[in-house]
mmCIF file of C-alpha atoms and ligand atoms in Angstrom:
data_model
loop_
_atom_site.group_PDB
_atom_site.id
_atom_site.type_symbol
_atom_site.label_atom_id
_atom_site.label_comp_id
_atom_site.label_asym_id
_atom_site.label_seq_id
_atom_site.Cartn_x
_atom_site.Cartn_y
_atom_site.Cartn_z
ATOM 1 C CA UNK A 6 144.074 216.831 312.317
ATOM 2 C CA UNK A 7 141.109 218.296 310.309
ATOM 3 C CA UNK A 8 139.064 215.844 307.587
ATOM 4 C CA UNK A 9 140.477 215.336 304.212
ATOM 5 C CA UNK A 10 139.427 217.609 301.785
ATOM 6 C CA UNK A 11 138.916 214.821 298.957
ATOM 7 C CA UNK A 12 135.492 212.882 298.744
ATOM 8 C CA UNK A 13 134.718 209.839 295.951
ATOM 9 C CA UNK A 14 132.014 210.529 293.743
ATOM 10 C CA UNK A 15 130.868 206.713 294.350
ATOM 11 C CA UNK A 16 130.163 204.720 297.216
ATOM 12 C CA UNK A 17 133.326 202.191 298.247
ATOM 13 C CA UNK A 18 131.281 200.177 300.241
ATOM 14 C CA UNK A 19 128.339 198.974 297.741
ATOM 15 C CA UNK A 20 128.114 196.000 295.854
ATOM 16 C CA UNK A 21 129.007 195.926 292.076
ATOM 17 C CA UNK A 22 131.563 197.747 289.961
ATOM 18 C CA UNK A 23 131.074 201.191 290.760
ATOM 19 C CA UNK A 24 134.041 203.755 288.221
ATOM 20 C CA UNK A 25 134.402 207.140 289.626
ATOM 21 C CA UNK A 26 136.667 209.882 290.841
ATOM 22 C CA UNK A 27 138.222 210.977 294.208
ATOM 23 C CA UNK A 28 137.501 214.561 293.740
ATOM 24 C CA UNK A 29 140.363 216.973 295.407
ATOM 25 C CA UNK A 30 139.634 220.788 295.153
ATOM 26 C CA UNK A 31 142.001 222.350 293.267
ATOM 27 C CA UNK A 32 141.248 226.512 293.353
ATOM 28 C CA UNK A 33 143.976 227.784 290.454
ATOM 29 C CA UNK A 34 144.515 230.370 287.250
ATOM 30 C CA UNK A 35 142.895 228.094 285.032
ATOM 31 C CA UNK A 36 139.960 226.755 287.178
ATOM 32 C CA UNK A 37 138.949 229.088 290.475
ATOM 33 C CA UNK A 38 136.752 226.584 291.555
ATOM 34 C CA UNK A 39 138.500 223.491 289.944
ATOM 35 C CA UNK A 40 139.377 219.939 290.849
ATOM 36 C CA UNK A 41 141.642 217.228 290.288
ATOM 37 C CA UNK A 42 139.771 214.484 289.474
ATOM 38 C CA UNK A 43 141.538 211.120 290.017
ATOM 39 C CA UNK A 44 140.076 207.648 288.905
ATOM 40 C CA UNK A 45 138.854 205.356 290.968
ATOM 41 C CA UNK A 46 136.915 202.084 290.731
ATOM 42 C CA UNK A 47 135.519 200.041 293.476
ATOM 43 C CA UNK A 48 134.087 196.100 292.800
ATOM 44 C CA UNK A 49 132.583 194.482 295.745
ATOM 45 C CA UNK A 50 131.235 190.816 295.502
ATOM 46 C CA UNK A 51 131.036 189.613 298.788
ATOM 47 C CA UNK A 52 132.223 189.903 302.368
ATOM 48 C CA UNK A 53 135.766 188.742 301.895
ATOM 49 C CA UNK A 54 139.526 190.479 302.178
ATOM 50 C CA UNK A 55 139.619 193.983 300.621
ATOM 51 C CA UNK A 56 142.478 194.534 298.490
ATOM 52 C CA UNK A 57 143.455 197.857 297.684
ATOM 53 C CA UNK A 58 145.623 198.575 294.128
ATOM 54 C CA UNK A 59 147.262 201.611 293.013
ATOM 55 C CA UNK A 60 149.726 202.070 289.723
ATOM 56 C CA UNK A 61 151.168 205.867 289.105
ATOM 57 C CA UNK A 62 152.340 206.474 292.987
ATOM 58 C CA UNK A 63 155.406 207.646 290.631
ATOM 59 C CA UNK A 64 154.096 208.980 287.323
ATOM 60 C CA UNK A 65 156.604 207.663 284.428
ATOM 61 C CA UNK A 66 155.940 203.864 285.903
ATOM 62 C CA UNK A 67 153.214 201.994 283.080
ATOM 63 C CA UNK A 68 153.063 198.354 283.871
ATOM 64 C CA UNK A 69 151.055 199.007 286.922
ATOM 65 C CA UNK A 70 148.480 201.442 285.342
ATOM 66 C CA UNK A 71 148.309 199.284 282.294
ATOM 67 C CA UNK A 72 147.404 195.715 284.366
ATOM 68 C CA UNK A 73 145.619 197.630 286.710
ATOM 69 C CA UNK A 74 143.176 199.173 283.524
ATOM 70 C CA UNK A 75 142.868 195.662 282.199
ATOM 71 C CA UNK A 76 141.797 193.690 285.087
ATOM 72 C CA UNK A 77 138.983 196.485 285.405
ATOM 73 C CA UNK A 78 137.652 195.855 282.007
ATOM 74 C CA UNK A 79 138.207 192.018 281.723
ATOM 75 C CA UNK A 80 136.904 191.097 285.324
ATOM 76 C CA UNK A 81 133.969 188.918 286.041
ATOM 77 C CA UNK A 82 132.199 190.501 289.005
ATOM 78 C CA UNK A 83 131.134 187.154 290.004
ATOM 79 C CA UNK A 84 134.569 185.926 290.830
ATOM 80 C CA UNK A 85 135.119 188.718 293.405
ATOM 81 C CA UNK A 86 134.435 187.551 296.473
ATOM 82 C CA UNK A 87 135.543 190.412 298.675
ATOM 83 C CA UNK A 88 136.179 194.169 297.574
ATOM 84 C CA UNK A 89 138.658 195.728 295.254
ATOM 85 C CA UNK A 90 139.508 199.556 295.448
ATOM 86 C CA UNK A 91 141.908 200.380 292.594
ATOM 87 C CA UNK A 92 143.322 203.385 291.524
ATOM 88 C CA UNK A 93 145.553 203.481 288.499
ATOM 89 C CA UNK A 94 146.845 206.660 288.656
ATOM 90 C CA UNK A 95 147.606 207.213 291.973
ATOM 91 C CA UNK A 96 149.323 211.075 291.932
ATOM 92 C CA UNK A 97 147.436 211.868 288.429
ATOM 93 C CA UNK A 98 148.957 215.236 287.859
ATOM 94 C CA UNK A 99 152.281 213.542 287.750
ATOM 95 C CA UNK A 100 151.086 210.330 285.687
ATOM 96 C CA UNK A 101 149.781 213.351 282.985
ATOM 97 C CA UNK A 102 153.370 214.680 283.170
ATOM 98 C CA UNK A 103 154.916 211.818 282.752
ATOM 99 C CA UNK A 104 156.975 212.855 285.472
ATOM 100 C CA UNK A 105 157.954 210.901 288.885
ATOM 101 C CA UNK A 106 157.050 214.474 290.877
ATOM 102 C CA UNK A 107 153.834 215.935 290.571
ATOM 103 C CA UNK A 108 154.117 219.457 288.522
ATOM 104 C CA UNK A 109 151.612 221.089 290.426
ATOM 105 C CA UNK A 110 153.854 221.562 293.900
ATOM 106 C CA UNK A 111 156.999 219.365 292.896
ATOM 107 C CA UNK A 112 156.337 216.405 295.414
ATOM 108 C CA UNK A 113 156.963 212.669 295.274
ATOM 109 C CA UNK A 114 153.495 211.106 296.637
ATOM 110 C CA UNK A 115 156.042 208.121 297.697
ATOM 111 C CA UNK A 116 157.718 210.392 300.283
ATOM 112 C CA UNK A 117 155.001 212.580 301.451
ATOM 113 C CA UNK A 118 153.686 210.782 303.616
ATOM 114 C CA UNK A 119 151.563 210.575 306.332
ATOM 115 C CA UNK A 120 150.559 213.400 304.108
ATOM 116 C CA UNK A 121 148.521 216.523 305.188
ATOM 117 C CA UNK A 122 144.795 217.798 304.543
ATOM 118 C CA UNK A 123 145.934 221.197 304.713
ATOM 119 C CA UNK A 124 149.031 220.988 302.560
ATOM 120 C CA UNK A 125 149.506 220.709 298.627
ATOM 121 C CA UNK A 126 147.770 218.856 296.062
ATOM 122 C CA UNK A 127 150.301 215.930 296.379
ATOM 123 C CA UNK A 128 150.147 215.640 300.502
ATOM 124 C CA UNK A 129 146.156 215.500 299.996
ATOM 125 C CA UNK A 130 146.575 212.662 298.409
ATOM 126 C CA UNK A 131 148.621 211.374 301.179
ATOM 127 C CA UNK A 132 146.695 211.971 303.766
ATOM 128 C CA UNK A 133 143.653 210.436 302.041
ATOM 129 C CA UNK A 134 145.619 207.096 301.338
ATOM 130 C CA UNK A 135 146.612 207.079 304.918
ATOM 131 C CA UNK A 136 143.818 207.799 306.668
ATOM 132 C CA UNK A 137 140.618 207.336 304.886
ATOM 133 C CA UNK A 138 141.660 204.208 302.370
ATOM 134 C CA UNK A 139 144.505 202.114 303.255
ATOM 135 C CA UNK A 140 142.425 201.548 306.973
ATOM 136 C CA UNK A 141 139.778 199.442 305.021
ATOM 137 C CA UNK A 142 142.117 197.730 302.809
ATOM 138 C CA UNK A 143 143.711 194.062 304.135
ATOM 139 C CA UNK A 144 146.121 193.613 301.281
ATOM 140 C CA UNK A 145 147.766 196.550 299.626
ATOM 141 C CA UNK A 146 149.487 196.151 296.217
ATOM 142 C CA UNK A 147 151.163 199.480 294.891
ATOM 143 C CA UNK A 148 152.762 198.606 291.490
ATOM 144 C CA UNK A 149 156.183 200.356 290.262
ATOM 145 C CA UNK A 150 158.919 200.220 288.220
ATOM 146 C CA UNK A 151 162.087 201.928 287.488
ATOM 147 C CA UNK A 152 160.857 205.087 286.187
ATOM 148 C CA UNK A 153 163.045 207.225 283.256
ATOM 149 C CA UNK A 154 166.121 207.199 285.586
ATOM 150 C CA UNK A 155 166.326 203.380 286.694
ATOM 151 C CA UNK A 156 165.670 200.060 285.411
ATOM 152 C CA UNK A 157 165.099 196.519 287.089
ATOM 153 C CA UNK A 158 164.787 193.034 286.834
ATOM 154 C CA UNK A 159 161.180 192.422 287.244
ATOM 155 C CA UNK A 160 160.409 191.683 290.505
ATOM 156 C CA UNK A 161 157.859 192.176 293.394
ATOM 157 C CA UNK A 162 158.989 193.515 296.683
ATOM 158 C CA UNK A 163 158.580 193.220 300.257
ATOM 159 C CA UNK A 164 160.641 194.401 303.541
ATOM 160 C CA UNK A 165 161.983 193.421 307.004
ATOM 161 C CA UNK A 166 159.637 194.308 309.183
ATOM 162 C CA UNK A 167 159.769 194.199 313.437
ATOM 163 C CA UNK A 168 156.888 191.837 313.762
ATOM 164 C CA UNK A 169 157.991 188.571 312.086
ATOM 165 C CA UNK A 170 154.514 187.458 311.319
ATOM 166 C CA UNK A 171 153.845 190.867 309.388
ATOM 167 C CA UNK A 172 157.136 190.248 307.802
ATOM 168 C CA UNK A 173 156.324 187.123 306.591
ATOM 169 C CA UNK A 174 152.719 187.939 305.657
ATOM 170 C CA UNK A 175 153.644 190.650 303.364
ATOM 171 C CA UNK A 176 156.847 187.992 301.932
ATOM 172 C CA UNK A 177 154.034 185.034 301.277
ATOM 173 C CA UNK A 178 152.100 187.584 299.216
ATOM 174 C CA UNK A 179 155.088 189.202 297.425
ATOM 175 C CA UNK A 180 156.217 185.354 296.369
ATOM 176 C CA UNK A 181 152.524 184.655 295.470
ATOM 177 C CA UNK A 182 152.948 187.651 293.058
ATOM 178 C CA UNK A 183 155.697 185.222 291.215
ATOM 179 C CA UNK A 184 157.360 187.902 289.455
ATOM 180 C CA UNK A 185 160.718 186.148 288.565
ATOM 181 C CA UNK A 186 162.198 187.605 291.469
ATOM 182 C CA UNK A 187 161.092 188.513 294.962
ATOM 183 C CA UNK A 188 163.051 190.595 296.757
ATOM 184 C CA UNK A 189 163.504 191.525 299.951
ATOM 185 C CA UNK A 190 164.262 195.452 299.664
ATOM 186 C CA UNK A 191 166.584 197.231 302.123
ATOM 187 C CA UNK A 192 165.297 201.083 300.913
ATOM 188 C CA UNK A 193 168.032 204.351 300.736
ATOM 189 C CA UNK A 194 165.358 206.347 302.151
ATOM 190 C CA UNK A 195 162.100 205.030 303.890
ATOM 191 C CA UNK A 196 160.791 208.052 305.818
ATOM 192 C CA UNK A 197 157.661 209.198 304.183
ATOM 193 C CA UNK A 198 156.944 206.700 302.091
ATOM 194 C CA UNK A 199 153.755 204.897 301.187
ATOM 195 C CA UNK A 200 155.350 201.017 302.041
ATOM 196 C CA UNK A 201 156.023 202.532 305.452
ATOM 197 C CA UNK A 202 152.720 204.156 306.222
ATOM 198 C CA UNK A 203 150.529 200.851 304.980
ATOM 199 C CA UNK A 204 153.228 198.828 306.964
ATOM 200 C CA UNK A 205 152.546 200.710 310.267
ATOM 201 C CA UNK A 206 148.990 199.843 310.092
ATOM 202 C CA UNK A 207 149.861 196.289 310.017
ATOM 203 C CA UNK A 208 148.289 195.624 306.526
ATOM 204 C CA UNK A 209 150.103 193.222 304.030
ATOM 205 C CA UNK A 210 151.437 195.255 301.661
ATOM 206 C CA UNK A 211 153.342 194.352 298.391
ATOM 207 C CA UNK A 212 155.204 196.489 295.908
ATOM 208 C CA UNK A 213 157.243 196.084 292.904
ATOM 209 C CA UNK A 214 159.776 197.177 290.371
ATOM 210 C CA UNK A 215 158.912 195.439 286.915
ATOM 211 C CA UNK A 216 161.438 197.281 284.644
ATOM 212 C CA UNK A 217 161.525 201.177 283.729
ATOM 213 C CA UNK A 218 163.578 203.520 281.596
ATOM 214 C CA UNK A 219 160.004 205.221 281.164
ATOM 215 C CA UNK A 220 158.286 203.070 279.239
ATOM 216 C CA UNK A 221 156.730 199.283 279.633
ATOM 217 C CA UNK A 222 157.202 195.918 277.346
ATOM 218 C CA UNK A 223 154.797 193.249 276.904
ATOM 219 C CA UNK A 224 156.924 191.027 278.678
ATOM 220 C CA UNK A 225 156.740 193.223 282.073
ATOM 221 C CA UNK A 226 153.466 194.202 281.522
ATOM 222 C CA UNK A 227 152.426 190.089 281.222
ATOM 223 C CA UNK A 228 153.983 189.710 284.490
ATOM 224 C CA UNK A 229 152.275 192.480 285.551
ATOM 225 C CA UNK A 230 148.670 191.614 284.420
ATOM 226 C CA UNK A 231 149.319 187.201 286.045
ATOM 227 C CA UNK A 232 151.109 188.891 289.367
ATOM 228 C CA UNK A 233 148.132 190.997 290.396
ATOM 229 C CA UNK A 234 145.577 188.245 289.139
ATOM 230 C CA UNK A 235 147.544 185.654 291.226
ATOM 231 C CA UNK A 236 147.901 188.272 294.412
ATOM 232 C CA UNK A 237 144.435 188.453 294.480
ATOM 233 C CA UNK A 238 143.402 184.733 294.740
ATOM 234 C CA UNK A 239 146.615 184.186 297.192
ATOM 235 C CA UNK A 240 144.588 187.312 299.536
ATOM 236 C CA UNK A 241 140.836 185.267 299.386
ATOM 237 C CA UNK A 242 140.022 188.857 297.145
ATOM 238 C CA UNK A 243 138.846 186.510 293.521
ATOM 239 C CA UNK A 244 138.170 183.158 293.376
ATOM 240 C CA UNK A 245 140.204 180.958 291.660
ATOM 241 C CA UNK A 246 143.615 178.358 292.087
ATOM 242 C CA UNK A 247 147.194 179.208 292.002
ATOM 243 C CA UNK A 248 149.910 177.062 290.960
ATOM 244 C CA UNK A 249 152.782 177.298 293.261
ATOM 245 C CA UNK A 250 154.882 180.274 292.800
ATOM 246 C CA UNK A 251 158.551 179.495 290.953
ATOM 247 C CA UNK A 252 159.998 182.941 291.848
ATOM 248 C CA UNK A 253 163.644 183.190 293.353
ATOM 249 C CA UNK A 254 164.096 184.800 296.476
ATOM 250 C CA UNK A 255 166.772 187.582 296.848
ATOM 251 C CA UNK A 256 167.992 189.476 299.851
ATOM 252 C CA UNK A 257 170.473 192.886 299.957
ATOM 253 C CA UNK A 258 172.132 191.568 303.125
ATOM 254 C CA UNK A 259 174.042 195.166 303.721
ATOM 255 C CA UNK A 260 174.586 198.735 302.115
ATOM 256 C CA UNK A 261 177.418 197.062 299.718
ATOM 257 C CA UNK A 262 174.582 196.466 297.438
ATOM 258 C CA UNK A 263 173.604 199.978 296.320
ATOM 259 C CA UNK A 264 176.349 201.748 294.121
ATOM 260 C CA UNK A 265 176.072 205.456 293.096
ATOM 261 C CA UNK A 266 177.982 207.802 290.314
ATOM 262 C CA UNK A 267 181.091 208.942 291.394
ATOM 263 C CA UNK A 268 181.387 211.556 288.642
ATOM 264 C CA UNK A 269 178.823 212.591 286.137
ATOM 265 C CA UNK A 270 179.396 211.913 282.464
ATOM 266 C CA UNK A 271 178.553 209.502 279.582
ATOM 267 C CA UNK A 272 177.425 206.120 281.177
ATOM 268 C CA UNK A 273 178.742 203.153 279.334
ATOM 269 C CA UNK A 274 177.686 199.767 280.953
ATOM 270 C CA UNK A 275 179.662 196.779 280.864
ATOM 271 C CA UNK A 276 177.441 194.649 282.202
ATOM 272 C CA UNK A 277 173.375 194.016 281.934
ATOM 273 C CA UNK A 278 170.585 193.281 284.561
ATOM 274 C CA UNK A 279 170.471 189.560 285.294
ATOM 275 C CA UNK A 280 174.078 189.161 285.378
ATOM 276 C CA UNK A 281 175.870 187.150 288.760
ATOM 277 C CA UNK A 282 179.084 189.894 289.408
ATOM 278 C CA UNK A 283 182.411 189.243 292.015
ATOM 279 C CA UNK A 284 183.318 191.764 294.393
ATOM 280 C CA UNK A 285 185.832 193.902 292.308
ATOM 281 C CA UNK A 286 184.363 193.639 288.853
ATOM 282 C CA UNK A 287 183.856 196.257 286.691
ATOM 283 C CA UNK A 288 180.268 197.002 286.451
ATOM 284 C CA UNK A 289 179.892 200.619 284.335
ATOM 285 C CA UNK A 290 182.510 203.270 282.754
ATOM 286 C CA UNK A 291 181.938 206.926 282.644
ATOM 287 C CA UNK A 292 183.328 209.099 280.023
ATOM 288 C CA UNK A 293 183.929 213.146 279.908
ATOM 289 C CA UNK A 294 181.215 214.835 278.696
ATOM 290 C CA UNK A 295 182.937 217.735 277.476
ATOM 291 C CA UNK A 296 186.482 216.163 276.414
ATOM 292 C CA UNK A 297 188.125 213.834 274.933
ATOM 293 C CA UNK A 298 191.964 211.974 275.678
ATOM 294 C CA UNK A 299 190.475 211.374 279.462
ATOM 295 C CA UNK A 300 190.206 208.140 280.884
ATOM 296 C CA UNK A 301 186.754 206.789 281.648
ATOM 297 C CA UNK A 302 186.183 206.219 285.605
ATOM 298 C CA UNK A 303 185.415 202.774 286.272
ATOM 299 C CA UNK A 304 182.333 201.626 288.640
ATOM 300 C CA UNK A 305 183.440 198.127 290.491
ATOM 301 C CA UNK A 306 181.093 195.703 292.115
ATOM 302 C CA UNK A 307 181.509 196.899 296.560
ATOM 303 C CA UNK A 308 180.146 192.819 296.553
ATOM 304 C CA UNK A 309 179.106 189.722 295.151
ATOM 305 C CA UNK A 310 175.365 189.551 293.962
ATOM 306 C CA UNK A 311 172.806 189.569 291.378
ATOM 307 C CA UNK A 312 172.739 192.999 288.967
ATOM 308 C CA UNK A 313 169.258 193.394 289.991
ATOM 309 C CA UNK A 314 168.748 197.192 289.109
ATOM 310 C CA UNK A 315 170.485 199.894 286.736
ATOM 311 C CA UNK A 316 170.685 203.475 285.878
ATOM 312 C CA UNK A 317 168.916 204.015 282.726
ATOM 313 C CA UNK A 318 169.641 207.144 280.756
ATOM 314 C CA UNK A 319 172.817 207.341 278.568
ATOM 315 C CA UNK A 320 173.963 210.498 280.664
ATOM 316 C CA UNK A 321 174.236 210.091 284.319
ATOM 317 C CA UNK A 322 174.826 212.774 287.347
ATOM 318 C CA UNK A 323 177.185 213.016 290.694
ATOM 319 C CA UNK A 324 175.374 210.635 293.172
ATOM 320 C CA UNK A 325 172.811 209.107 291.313
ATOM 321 C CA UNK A 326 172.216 205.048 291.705
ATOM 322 C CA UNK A 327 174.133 203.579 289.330
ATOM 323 C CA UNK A 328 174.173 199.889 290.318
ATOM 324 C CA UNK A 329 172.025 197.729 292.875
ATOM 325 C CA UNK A 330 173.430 194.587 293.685
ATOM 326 C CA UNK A 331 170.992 191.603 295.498
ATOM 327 C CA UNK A 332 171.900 188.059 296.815
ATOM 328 C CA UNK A 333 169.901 184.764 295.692
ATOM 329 C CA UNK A 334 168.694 182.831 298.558
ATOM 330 C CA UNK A 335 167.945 179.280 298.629
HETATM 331 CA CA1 CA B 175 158.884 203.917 291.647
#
């Protein structure tokens, strides 16, 4: 496979704080010769772990671009004792759209990959993650939250993986996060994503949904900010002592968990993140959009568990996730 087309305007190896761009040629209407330009800052102190950050993989998801912009402009170079690579806003045409897709081709970064050098703007970016920075990276931390169409509990993630040392490297680093919840994620749809491609290379990797609905709150952004500080230390990247994490664990033991629209409508829930449901209780109603006199369908819980994730908007479609359902564990 031919060389990616995107080069960093600074070094990622030197020491210091180095702010720059990954520069991805970008020939359209509006700019023959153009680029898109997306930040990038590198901090090396020492010859320790390299830890490499991203917020924006999806572009309507703040908390991670906000924590990840103030630990760049409140660190203390001399309490990084390996090398940080952070990039806010990972698929920057879509973070400027506000949109989870990118506008320019209509891709979602977080299922294009292993990407492609010769394919569109979005599968550049890809192919650049996977090939040129997640193989210097030891821990990878790629922030997220609900989006505009889904809102969670905050919580960081991590999956089951074959090798059960991986598995539980990535899980010690997810709980060191000590978002209130740590979760164990069974995905919908795991080909081409980023958690697979940075999991195949055997690095611990963390993600994590700290809310949504398109927007952040100081609350999720806090846990934001003290999870990626606290990830850090945990991975020998800054110096500095962690209390022991208090987050709960929680598991999604089978496809029970995830429930999805039977009809579109008007979305009425009757119950809110955080709550402990019974198999068989009502979770959400849906009314006609277009009439009234009809009965609203009624969404019930496939299992027990923890409402751990929601639909957000006040309309909702045929199919879309409605309801995620997740089991404490001791
Ligand atoms: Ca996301």
């Amino acid at each position: 496979m031919s060389a990616s087309p995107i080069t960093a305007t600074i070094p990622l190896d030197a020491p210091g704080i180095h702010h720059g761009f990954l520069r991805l040629p970008h020939s359209r209407d509006d700019s023959a010769w153009g680029s898109v330009m997306i930040p990038i800052a590198v901090v090396k102190g020492g010859e320790g772990p390299t830890a490499l950050l991203t917020g924006a993989n999806h572009g309507d998801e703040y908390e991670g671009p906000i924590a990840l912009q103030s630990l760049l402009h409140g660190l203390d170079p001399s309490r990084v004792t390996g090398r940080l690579i952070v990039v806010p806003y990972m698929n920057l045409p879509a973070f400027r759209a506000a949109r989870r897709v990118s506008p320019v081709d209509g891709v979602n970064l977080n299922r294009a990959f292993p990407g492609d050098p010769r394919g569109t703007v979005t599968q550049k970016i890809a192919h650049f993650f996977d090939t040129v920075l997640v193989p210097q990276a030891d821990l990878v931390v790629d922030l997220h939250s609900g989006g505009r169409t889904l809102d969670f509990l905050p919580m960081a993630c991590a999956h089951e993986l074959d090798d059960a040392a991986h598995e539980a490297r990535c899980l010690a680093a997810a709980r060191a996060f000590d978002a209130p919840w740590t979760l164990v994620l069974r995905e919908i749809d795991a080909v081409g994503m980023y958690d697979s491609a940075v999991e195949a290379r055997g690095k611990t990797f963390v993600s994590t949904e700290l809310g949504g609905g398109g927007t952040a709150t100081a609350a999720s952004v806090a846990i934001a900010r003290r999870g990626v500080e606290r990830v850090l230390v945990h991975a020998g990247v800054i110096a500095g002592t962690l209390e022991a994490p208090r987050t709960r664990l929680l598991r999604m033991p089978d496809g029970d968990c995830y429930h999805f629209a039977p009809e579109a409508g008007l979305f009425e829930p009757l119950v809110d993140l955080g709550a402990q449901v019974a198999a068989g209780d009502p979770l959400a109603r849906i009314w006609a959009p277009d009439r009234t006199g009809a009965a609203p369908v009624t969404v019930t819980a496939r299992r027990a568990g923890l409402f751990v994730a929601r639909h957000a908007p006040g309309l909702i479609q045929l199919g879309d996730c409605l309801a995620v359902l997740a089991v404490p564990k001791g």
